[in-house]
Coordinates of C-alpha atoms in Angstrom, one line a residue:
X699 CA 20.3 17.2 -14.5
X700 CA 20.9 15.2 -11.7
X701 CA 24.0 12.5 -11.2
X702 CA 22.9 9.1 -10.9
X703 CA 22.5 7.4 -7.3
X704 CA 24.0 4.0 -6.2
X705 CA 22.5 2.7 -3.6
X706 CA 23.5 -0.1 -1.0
X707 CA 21.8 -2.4 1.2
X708 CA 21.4 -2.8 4.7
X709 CA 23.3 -6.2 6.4
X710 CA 23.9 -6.6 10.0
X711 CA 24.4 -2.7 10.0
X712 CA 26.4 -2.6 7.2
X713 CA 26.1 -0.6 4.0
X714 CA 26.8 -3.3 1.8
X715 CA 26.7 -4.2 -2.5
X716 CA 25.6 -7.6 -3.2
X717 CA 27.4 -10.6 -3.0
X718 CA 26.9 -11.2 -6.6
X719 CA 28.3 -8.6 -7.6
X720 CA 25.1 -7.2 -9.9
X721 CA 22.7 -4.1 -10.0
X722 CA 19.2 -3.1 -10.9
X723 CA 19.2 0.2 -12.7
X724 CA 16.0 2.2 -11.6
X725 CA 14.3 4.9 -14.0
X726 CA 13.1 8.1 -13.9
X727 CA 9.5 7.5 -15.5
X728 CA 9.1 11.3 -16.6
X729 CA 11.6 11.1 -19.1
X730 CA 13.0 7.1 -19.1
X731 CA 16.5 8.3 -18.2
X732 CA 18.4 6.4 -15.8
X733 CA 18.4 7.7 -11.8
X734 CA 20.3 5.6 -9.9
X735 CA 21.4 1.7 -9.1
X736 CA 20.7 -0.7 -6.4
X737 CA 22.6 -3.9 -5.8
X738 CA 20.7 -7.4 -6.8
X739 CA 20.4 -9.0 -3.8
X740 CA 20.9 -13.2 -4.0
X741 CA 19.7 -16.0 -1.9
X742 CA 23.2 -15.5 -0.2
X743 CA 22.7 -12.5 0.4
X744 CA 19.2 -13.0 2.6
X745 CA 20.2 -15.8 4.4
X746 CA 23.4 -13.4 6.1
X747 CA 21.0 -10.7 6.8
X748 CA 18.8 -13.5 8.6
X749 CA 21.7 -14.5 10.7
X750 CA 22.3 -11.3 11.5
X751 CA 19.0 -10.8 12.2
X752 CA 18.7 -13.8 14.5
X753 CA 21.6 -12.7 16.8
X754 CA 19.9 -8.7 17.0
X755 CA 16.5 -10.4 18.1
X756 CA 18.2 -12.2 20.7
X757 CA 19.3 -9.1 21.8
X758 CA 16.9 -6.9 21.4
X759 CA 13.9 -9.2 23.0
X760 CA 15.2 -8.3 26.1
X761 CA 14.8 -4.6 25.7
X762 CA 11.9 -2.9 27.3
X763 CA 9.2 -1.1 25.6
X764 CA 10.0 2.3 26.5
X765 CA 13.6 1.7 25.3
X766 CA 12.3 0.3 22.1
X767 CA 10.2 3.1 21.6
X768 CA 12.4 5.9 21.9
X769 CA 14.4 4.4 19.4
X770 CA 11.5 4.3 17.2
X771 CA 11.1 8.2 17.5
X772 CA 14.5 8.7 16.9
X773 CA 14.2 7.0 13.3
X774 CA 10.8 9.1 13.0
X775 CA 12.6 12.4 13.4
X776 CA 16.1 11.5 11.7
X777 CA 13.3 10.4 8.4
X778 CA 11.2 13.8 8.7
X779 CA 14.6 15.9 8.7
X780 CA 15.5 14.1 5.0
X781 CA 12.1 14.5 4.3
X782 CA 12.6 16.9 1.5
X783 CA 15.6 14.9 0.2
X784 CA 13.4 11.5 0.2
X785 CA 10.4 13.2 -1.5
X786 CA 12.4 14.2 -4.4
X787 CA 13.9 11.1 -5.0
X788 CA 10.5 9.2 -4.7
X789 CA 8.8 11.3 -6.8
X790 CA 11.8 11.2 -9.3
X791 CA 11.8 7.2 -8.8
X792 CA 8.2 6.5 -9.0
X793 CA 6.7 9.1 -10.9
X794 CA 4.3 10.1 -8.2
X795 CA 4.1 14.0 -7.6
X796 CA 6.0 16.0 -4.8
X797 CA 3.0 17.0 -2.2
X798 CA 1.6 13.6 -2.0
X799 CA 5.3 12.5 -1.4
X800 CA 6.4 14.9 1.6
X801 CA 2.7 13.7 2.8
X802 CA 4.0 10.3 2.5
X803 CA 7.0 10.8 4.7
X804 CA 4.8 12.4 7.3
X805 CA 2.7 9.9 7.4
X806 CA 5.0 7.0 8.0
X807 CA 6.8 9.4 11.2
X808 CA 3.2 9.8 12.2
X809 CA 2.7 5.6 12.0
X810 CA 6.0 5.0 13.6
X811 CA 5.2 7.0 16.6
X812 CA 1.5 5.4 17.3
X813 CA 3.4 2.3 17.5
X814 CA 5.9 3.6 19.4
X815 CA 2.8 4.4 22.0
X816 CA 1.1 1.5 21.0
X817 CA 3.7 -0.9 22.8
X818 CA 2.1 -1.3 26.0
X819 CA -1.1 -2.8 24.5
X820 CA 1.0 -5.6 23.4
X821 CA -0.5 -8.1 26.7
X822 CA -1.5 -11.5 27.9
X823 CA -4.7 -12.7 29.9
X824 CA -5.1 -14.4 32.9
X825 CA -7.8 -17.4 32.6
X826 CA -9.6 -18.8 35.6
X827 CA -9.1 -22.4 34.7
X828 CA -8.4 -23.8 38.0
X829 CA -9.2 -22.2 41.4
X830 CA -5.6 -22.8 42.8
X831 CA -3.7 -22.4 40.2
X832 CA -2.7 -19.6 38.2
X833 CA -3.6 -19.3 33.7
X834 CA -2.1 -16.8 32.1
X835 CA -1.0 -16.2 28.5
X836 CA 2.0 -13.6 27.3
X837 CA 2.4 -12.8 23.4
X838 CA 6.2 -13.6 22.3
X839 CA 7.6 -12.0 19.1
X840 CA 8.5 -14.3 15.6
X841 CA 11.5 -13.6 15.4
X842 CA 12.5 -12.8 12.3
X843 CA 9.6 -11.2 10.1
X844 CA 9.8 -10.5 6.2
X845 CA 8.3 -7.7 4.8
X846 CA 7.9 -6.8 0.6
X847 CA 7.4 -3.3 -0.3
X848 CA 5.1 -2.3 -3.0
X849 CA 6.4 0.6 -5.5
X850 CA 3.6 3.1 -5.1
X851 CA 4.3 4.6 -1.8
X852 CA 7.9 3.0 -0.7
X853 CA 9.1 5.3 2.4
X854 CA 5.6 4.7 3.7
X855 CA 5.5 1.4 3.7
X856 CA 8.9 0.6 4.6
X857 CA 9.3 2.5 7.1
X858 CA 5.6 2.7 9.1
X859 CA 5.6 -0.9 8.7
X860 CA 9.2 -1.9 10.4
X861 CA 7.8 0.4 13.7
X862 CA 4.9 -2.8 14.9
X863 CA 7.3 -5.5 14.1
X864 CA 10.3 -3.9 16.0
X865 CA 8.3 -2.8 18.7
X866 CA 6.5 -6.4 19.2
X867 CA 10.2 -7.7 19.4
X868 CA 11.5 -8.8 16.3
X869 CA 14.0 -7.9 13.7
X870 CA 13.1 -7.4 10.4
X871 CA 14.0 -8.0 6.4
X872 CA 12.8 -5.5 4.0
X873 CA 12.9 -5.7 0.4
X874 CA 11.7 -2.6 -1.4
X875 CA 10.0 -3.1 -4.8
X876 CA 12.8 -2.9 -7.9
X877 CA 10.5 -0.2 -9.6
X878 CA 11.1 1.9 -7.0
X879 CA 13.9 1.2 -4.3
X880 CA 15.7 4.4 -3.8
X881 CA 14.4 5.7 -0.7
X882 CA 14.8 2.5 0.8
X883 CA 18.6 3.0 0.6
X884 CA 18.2 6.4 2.5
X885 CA 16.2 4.8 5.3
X886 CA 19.0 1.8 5.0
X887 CA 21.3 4.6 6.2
X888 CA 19.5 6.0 9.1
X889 CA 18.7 2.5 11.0
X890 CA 22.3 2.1 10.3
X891 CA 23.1 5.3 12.1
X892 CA 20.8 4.7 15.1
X893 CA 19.4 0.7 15.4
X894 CA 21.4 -1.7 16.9
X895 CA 23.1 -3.5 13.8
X896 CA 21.3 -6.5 12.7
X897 CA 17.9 -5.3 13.5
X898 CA 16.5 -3.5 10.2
X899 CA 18.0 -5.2 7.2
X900 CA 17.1 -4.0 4.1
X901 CA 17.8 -5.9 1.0
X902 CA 17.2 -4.6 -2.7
X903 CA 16.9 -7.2 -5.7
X904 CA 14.2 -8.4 -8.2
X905 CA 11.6 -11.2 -7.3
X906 CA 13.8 -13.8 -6.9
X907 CA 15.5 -11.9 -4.1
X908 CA 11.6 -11.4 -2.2
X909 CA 11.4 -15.5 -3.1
X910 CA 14.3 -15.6 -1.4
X911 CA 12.6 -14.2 1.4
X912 CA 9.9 -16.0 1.3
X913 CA 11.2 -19.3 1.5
X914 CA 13.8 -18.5 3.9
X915 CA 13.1 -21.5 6.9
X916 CA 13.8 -19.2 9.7
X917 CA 11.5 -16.2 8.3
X918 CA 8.3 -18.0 10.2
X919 CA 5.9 -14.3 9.7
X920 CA 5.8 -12.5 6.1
X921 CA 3.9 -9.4 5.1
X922 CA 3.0 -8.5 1.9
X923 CA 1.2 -5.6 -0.4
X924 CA 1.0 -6.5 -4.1
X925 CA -0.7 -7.8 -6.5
X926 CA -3.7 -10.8 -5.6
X927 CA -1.2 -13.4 -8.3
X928 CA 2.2 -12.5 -5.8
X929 CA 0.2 -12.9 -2.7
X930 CA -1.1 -16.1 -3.8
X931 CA 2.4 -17.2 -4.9
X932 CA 3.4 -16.1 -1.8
X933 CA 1.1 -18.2 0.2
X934 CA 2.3 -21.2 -1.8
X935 CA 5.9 -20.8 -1.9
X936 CA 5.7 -20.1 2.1
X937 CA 4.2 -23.3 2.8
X938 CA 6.9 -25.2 0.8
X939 CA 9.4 -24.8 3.7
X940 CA 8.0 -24.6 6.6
X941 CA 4.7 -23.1 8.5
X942 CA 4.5 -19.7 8.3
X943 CA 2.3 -16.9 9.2
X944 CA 1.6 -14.7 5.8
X945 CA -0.5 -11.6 6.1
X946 CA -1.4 -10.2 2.8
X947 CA -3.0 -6.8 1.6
X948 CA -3.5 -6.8 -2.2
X949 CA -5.5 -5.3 -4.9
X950 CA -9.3 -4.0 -4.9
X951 CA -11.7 -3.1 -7.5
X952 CA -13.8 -0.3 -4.9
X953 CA -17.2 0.5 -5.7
X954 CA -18.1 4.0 -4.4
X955 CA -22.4 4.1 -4.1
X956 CA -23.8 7.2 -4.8
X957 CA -27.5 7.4 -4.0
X958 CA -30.0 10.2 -4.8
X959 CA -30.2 12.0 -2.1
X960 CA -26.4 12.3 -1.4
X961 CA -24.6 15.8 -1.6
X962 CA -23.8 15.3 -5.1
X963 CA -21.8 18.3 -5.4
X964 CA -18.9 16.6 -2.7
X965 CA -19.6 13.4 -3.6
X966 CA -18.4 14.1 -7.0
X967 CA -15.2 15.4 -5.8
X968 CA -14.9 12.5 -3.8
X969 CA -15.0 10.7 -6.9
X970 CA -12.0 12.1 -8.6
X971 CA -10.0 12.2 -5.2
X972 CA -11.1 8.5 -4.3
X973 CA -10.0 7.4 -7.5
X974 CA -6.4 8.6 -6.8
X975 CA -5.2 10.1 -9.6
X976 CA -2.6 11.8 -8.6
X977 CA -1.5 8.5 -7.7
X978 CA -2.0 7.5 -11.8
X979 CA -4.7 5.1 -9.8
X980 CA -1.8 3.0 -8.7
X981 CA -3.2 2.3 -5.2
X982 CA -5.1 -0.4 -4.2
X983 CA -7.9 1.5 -2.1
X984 CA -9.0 3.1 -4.9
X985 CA -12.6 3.7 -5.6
X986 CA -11.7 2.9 -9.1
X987 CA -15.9 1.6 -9.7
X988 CA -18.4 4.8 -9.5
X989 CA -22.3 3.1 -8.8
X990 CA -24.9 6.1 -9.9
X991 CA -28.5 6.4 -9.4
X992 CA -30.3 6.5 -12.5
X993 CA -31.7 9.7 -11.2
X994 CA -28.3 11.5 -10.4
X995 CA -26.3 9.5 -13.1
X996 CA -25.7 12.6 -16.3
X997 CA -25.4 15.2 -13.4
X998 CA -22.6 13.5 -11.2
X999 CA -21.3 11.8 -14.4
X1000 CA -20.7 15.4 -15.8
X1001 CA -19.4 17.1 -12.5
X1002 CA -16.8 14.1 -12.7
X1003 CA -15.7 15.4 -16.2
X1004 CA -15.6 18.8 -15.6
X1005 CA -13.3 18.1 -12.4
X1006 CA -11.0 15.6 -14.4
X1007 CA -10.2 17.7 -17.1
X1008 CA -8.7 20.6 -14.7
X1009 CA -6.6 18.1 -13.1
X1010 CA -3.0 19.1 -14.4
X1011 CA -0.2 16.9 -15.9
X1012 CA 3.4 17.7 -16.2
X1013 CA 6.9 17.9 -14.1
X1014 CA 6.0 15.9 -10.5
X1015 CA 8.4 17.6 -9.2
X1016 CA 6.5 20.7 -9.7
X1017 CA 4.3 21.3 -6.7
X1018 CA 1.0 23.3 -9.3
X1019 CA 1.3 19.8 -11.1
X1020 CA -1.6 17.0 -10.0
X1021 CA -0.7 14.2 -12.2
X1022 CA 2.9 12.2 -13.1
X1023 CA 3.7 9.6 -15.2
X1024 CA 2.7 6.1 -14.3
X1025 CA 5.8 4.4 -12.9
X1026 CA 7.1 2.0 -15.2
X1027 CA 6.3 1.1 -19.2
X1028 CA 4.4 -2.1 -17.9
X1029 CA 2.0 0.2 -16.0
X1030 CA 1.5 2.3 -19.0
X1031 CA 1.3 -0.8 -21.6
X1032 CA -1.3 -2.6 -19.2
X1033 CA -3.6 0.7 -18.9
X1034 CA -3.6 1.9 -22.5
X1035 CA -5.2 -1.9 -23.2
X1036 CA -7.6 -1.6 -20.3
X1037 CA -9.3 1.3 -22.7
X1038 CA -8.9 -0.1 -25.9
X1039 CA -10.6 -3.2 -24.3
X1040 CA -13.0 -1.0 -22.6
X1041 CA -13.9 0.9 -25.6
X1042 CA -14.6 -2.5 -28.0
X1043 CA -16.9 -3.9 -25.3
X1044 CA -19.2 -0.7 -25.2
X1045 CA -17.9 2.0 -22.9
X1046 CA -18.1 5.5 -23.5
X1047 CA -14.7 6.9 -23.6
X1048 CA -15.9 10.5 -21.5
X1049 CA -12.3 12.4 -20.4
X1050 CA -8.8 11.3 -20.7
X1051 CA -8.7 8.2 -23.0
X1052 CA -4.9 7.9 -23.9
X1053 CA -1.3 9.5 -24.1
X1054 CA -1.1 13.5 -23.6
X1055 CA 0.2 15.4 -26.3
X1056 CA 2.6 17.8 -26.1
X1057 CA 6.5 18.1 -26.0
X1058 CA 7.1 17.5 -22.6
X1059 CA 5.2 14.2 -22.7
X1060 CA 7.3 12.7 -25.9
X1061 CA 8.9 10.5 -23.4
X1062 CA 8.3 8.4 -20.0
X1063 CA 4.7 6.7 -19.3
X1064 CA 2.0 9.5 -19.6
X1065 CA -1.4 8.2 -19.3
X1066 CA -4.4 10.9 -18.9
X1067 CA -6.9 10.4 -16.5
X1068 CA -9.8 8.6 -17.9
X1069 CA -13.3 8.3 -17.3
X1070 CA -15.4 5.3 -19.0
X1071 CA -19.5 6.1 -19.0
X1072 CA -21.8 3.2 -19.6
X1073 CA -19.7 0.3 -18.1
X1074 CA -21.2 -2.7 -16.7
X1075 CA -20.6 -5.6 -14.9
X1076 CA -20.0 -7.8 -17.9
X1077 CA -16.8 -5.7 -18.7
X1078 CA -13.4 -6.6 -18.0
X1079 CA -13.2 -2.6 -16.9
X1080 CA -15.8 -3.4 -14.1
X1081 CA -14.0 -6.8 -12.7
X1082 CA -10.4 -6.4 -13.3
X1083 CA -8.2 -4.4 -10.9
X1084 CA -6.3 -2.4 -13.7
X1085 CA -4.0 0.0 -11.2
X1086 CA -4.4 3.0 -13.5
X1087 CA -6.1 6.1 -13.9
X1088 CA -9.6 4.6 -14.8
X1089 CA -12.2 5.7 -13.5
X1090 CA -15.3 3.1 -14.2
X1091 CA -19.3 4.6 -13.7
X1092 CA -21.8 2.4 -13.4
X1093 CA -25.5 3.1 -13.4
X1094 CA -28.3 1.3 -10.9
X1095 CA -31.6 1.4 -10.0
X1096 CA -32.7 -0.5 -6.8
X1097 CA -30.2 -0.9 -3.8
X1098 CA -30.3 -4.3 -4.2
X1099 CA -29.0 -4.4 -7.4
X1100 CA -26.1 -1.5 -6.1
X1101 CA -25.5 -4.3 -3.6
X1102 CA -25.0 -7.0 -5.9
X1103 CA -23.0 -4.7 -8.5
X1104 CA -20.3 -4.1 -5.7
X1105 CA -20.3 -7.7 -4.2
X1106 CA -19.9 -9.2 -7.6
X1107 CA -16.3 -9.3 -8.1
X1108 CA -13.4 -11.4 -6.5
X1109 CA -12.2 -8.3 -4.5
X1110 CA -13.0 -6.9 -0.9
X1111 CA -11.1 -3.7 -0.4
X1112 CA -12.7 -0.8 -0.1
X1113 CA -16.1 0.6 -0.1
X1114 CA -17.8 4.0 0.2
X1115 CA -21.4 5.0 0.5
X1116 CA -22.8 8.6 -0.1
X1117 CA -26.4 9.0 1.1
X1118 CA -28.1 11.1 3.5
X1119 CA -30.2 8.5 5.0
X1120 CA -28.4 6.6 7.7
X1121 CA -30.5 3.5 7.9
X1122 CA -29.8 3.2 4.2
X1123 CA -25.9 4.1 5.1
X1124 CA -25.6 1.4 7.8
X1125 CA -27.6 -1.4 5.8
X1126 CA -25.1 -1.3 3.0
X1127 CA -22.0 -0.8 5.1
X1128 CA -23.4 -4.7 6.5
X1129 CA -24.1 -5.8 2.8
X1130 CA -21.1 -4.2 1.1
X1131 CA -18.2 -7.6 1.4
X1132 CA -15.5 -4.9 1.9
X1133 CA -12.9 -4.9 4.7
X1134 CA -12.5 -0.7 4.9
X1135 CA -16.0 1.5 4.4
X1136 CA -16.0 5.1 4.5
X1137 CA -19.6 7.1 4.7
X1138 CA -19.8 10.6 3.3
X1139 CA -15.9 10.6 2.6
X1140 CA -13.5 8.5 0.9
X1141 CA -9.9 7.9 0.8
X1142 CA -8.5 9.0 4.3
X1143 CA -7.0 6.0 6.3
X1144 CA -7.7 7.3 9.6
X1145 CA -4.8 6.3 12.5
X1146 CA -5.6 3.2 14.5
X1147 CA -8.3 2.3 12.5
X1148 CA -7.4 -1.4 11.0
X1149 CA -6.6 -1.4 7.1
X1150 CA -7.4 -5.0 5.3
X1151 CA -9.6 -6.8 3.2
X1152 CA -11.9 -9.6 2.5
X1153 CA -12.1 -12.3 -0.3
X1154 CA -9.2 -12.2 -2.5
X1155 CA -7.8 -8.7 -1.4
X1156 CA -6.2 -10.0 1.9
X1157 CA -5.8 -11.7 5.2
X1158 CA -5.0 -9.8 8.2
X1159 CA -5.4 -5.7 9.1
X1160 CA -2.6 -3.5 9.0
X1161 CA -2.0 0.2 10.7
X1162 CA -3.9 -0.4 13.4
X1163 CA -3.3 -1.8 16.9
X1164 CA -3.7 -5.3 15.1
X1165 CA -0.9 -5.3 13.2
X1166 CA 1.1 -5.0 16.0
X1167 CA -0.2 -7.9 17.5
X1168 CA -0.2 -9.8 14.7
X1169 CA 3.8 -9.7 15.0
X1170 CA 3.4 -11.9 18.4
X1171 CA 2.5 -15.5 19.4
X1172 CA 0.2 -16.3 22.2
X1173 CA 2.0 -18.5 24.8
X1174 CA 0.4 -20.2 27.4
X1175 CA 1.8 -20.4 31.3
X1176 CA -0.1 -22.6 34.2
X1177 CA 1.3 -22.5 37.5
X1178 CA -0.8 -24.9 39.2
X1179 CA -0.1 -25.2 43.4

C-alpha cells in the first residue's frame, strides 16, 4: 500500500500550496482509494504566476537558441531518469497501464529534443518590396502562453508541449487536468531544479483554475486538448478579455476504411490497436468507427473478436496486463450508457459489453472492451465521440458511400485507409475531411509530422515544426534608404 502523495505547484520557481488554502484529492481508479492531493489553484493564484512569468520572459527573450536548447535537454534527461518513478504514478493516477506509460515518458524526452533542434527553423523573410530599401520580417514570441493538460497522457503532454513554447521565447502556465495531476507535480520539481524561476509555472486546480487561465488579459496565446464543448468555451471565454490566439486539438470519431483487397489479417490488428484500448479508448485519435466491405465484413468482424477477447484486464501496474480501469467514475458512467443506448437502437453487442466480473474488479471503473456489429450512421454510437473502449463496425458497399459514411459527422481527426490499390488509397486520403491519415497503418504519430484536425476537432497542428511557430508573431521591418 502506498502513502498518499501531496503535491505542490510551480510559482516563480517556487514549490508552493495554494493561496486558498484548499486541495483536490486525486484517485486511484483501480480500486477508488485515495493517492495523493494537489493544491486548488485560485484566480490569485494565476495571476502571480503570470507576473512571474512576465519578468522570466523578459529575461529569457534575450537568450540564444543554443542556450535555450541545452536547457531543454537537460529537463529531457533529468524526466527519463524519474521515468520509472513517473510511470508508476501515472499509471496509479490515471488508470492507464505501465508499458504505455514508460513509452509515454520517452516520448515527450524524444519531443523535447526535436524542438530543442528545431529552434533554428524559427526565421523571418526578406521581401523585395522596394529596390533600395530593405523588407524583412522576424517572428517574436507571445509572451506568456497557457497551456491545459488533458488526463489521458499528462507527462506527455505537459512536458513535450512546454519544449516549442520555451524555445520560441516564451514562458509558460500549465495546468494539468484534476483527474490526473500527479506527474505534473514531479515535472514542477525538475524545472524548478534547472529553469530559470518564473519560466515553467505549473498550476493544479479544477476548471475554474484553467478559466482562470483563460481569461487572464496578459495570456494573449492558449493551447488546449479536451473535449469539442471546453474548446469551444474556451474560444468564447478567450475573447471576453482580450484578443487572443487559441489553438485547439479536441475529440474525433475516426473511421478506419477497410476495402476488399486490403491485408485483412493486419488490418484487423490494426483495428484493435487503433482503437486504443489499452488506453480504455480515452484518446482522441482513436479509430473508434471500423468501415467494412460487404465482402470482407464477417471475416474481419470475427478476427476483431477473436483479438479482443485475448486482450487482458487486471493490475496496470502489471506489465502481462493490456487493459486498466477507465480513469474516473464519469468515464465509466458515460460508456456503460453508450452500450445500453447502442444496444436499444439495433447494435449487436459482439465482445465486451459491460463490467468484468471477478474479485479484483469489485471496485474502481472496469469497462471491457466492446465491439458493437451492425451499427450505422443513424446511431448515436456512429456520431458521438464516447472516449471509451467501443469499438463501432460499420458495413459499405460502394466507396462513395465509405466516403460519405466517414465525412458525415462533425469531427475531423483521424482517418486510416487499408487497401492495396494506391490510386484508390490516394483518392480517399483527398476525400476523407480528416486532418491526420495513415495508409496501411494506424495509430503511430510519426515525429515532425503535424498533428491537428479539421471541422469541429481543432484549429492549428501540434508536434511538428508548426507548433513551434505557432508560439511567434510575424513582425515586419523596412529600412528604406
Amino acid at each position: 500500500m502506498h502513502e498518499p502523495i501531496t503535491g505542490r505547484m510551480l510559482i516563480g520557481g517556487n514549490l508552493v500550496e495554494s493561496e486558498g488554502g484548499q486541495w483536490l484529492d486525486t484517485i486511484d481508479p483501480a480500486n477508488e482509494t485515495i493517492i495523493g492531493r494537489v493544491p486548488l489553484g485560485t484566480e490569485a493564484d494565476v495571476d502571480t504566476a503570470v507576473h512571474a512569468a512576465e519578468a522570466a520572459q523578459k529575461l529569457w527573450v534575450d537568450v540564444d537558441i543554443h542556450q535555450r536548447s541545452q536547457l531543454i535537454h537537460k529537463l529531457a534527461d533529468a524526466m527519463l531518469a524519474c521515468s520509472q518513478q513517473i510511470a508508476e504514478l501515472e499509471t496509479r493516477d490515471t488508470g492507464n497501464t505501465i508499458g504505455p506509460m514508460l513509452r509515454d515518458v520517452q516520448t515527450a524526452a524524444e519531443r523535447m529534443r526535436l524542438y530543442a533542434g528545431l529552434g533554428y527553423e524559427i526565421k523571418g523573410e526578406t521581401i523585395p518590396a522596394t529596390a533600395m530599401g530593405l523588407h524583412m520580417t522576424i517572428r517574436v514570441p507571445f509572451g506568456i502562453v497557457g497551456r491545459i493538460i488533458p488526463f489521458n497522457h499528462p507527462i506527455a503532454f505537459a512536458a513535450s508541449r512546454l519544449a516549442p513554447a520555451l524555445m520560441a521565447g516564451n514562458a509558460i502556465i500549465i495546468k494539468p487536468s484534476e483527474q490526473s495531476p500527479l506527474s505534473a507535480c514531479i515535472l514542477a520539481e525538475l524545472c524548478a531544479e534547472l529553469l530559470p524561476p518564473g519560466l515553467v509555472n505549473i498550476i493544479t486546480g479544477n476548471g475554474a483554475t484553467g478559466a482562470a487561465i483563460v481569461r487572464h488579459p496578459k495570456i494573449k496565446r492558449l493551447a488546449f486538448i479536451g473535449s469539442v464543448g471546453t474548446g469551444m468555451a474556451i474560444q468564447r471565454a478567450a475573447a471576453e478579455v482580450a484578443v487572443k490566439t487559441v489553438t485547439l486539438e479536441l475529440g474525433g470519431k475516426n473511421p478506419m476504411i477497410v476495402c476488399p483487397d486490403a491485408d485483412l489479417d493486419k488490418a484487423a490488428a490494426a483495428a484493435v490497436r487503433g482503437m486504443n484500448f489499452t488506453w480504455q479508448g480515452q484518446s482522441c485519435g482513436s479509430t473508434s468507427r471500423l468501415l467494412l466491405h460487404d465482402d470482407i465484413y464477417e471475416d474481419v468482424l470475427s478476427s476483431v473478436v477473436e483479438r479482443v477477447g485475448k486482450l487482458k484486464m487486471g493490475d496496470p501496474l502489471d506489465p502481462k496486463i493490456d487493459i486498466g480501469p477507465m480513469n474516473s467514475n464519469a468515464q465509466y458512467e458515460k460508456t456503460l450508457s453508450y452500450i445500453q443506448i447502442a444496444h436499444q437502437e439495433g447494435a449487436r453487442i459482439v465482445a465486451g459489453g459491460g463490467r468484468p466480473e471477478g474479485i479484483a474488479f469489485e471496485k474502481g471503473f472496469w469497462v471491457q472492451p466492446t465491439v458493437l456489429a451492425d451499427v450505422n450512421m443513424t446511431m448515436r454510437v456512429a456520431r458521438e465521440e464516447i472516449f471509451g473502449p467501443i469499438l463501432s463496425v460499420l458495413r459499405w458497399s460502394d466507396i462513395e458511400e465509405a466516403i460519405e459514411m466517414a465525412n458525415d459527422v462533425d469531427y475531423g481527426l483521424t482517418a486510416a485507409i487499408w487497401t492495396k490499390d494506391i490510386s484508390r488509397a490516394l483518392y480517399l486520403a483527398r476525400k476523407i475531411e480528416s486532418g491526420y491519415l495513415w495508409i496501411n497503418t494506424v495509430g503511430t504519430h510519426f515525429r515532425n509530422v503535424p498533428y491537428g484536425g479539421m471541422k469541429n476537432s481543432g484549429v492549428g497542428s501540434e508536434e511538428g515544426l508548426e507548433e513551434l511557430l505557432s508560439y511567434t508573431q510575424i513582425k515586419a521591418i523596412n529600412l528604406v534608404a
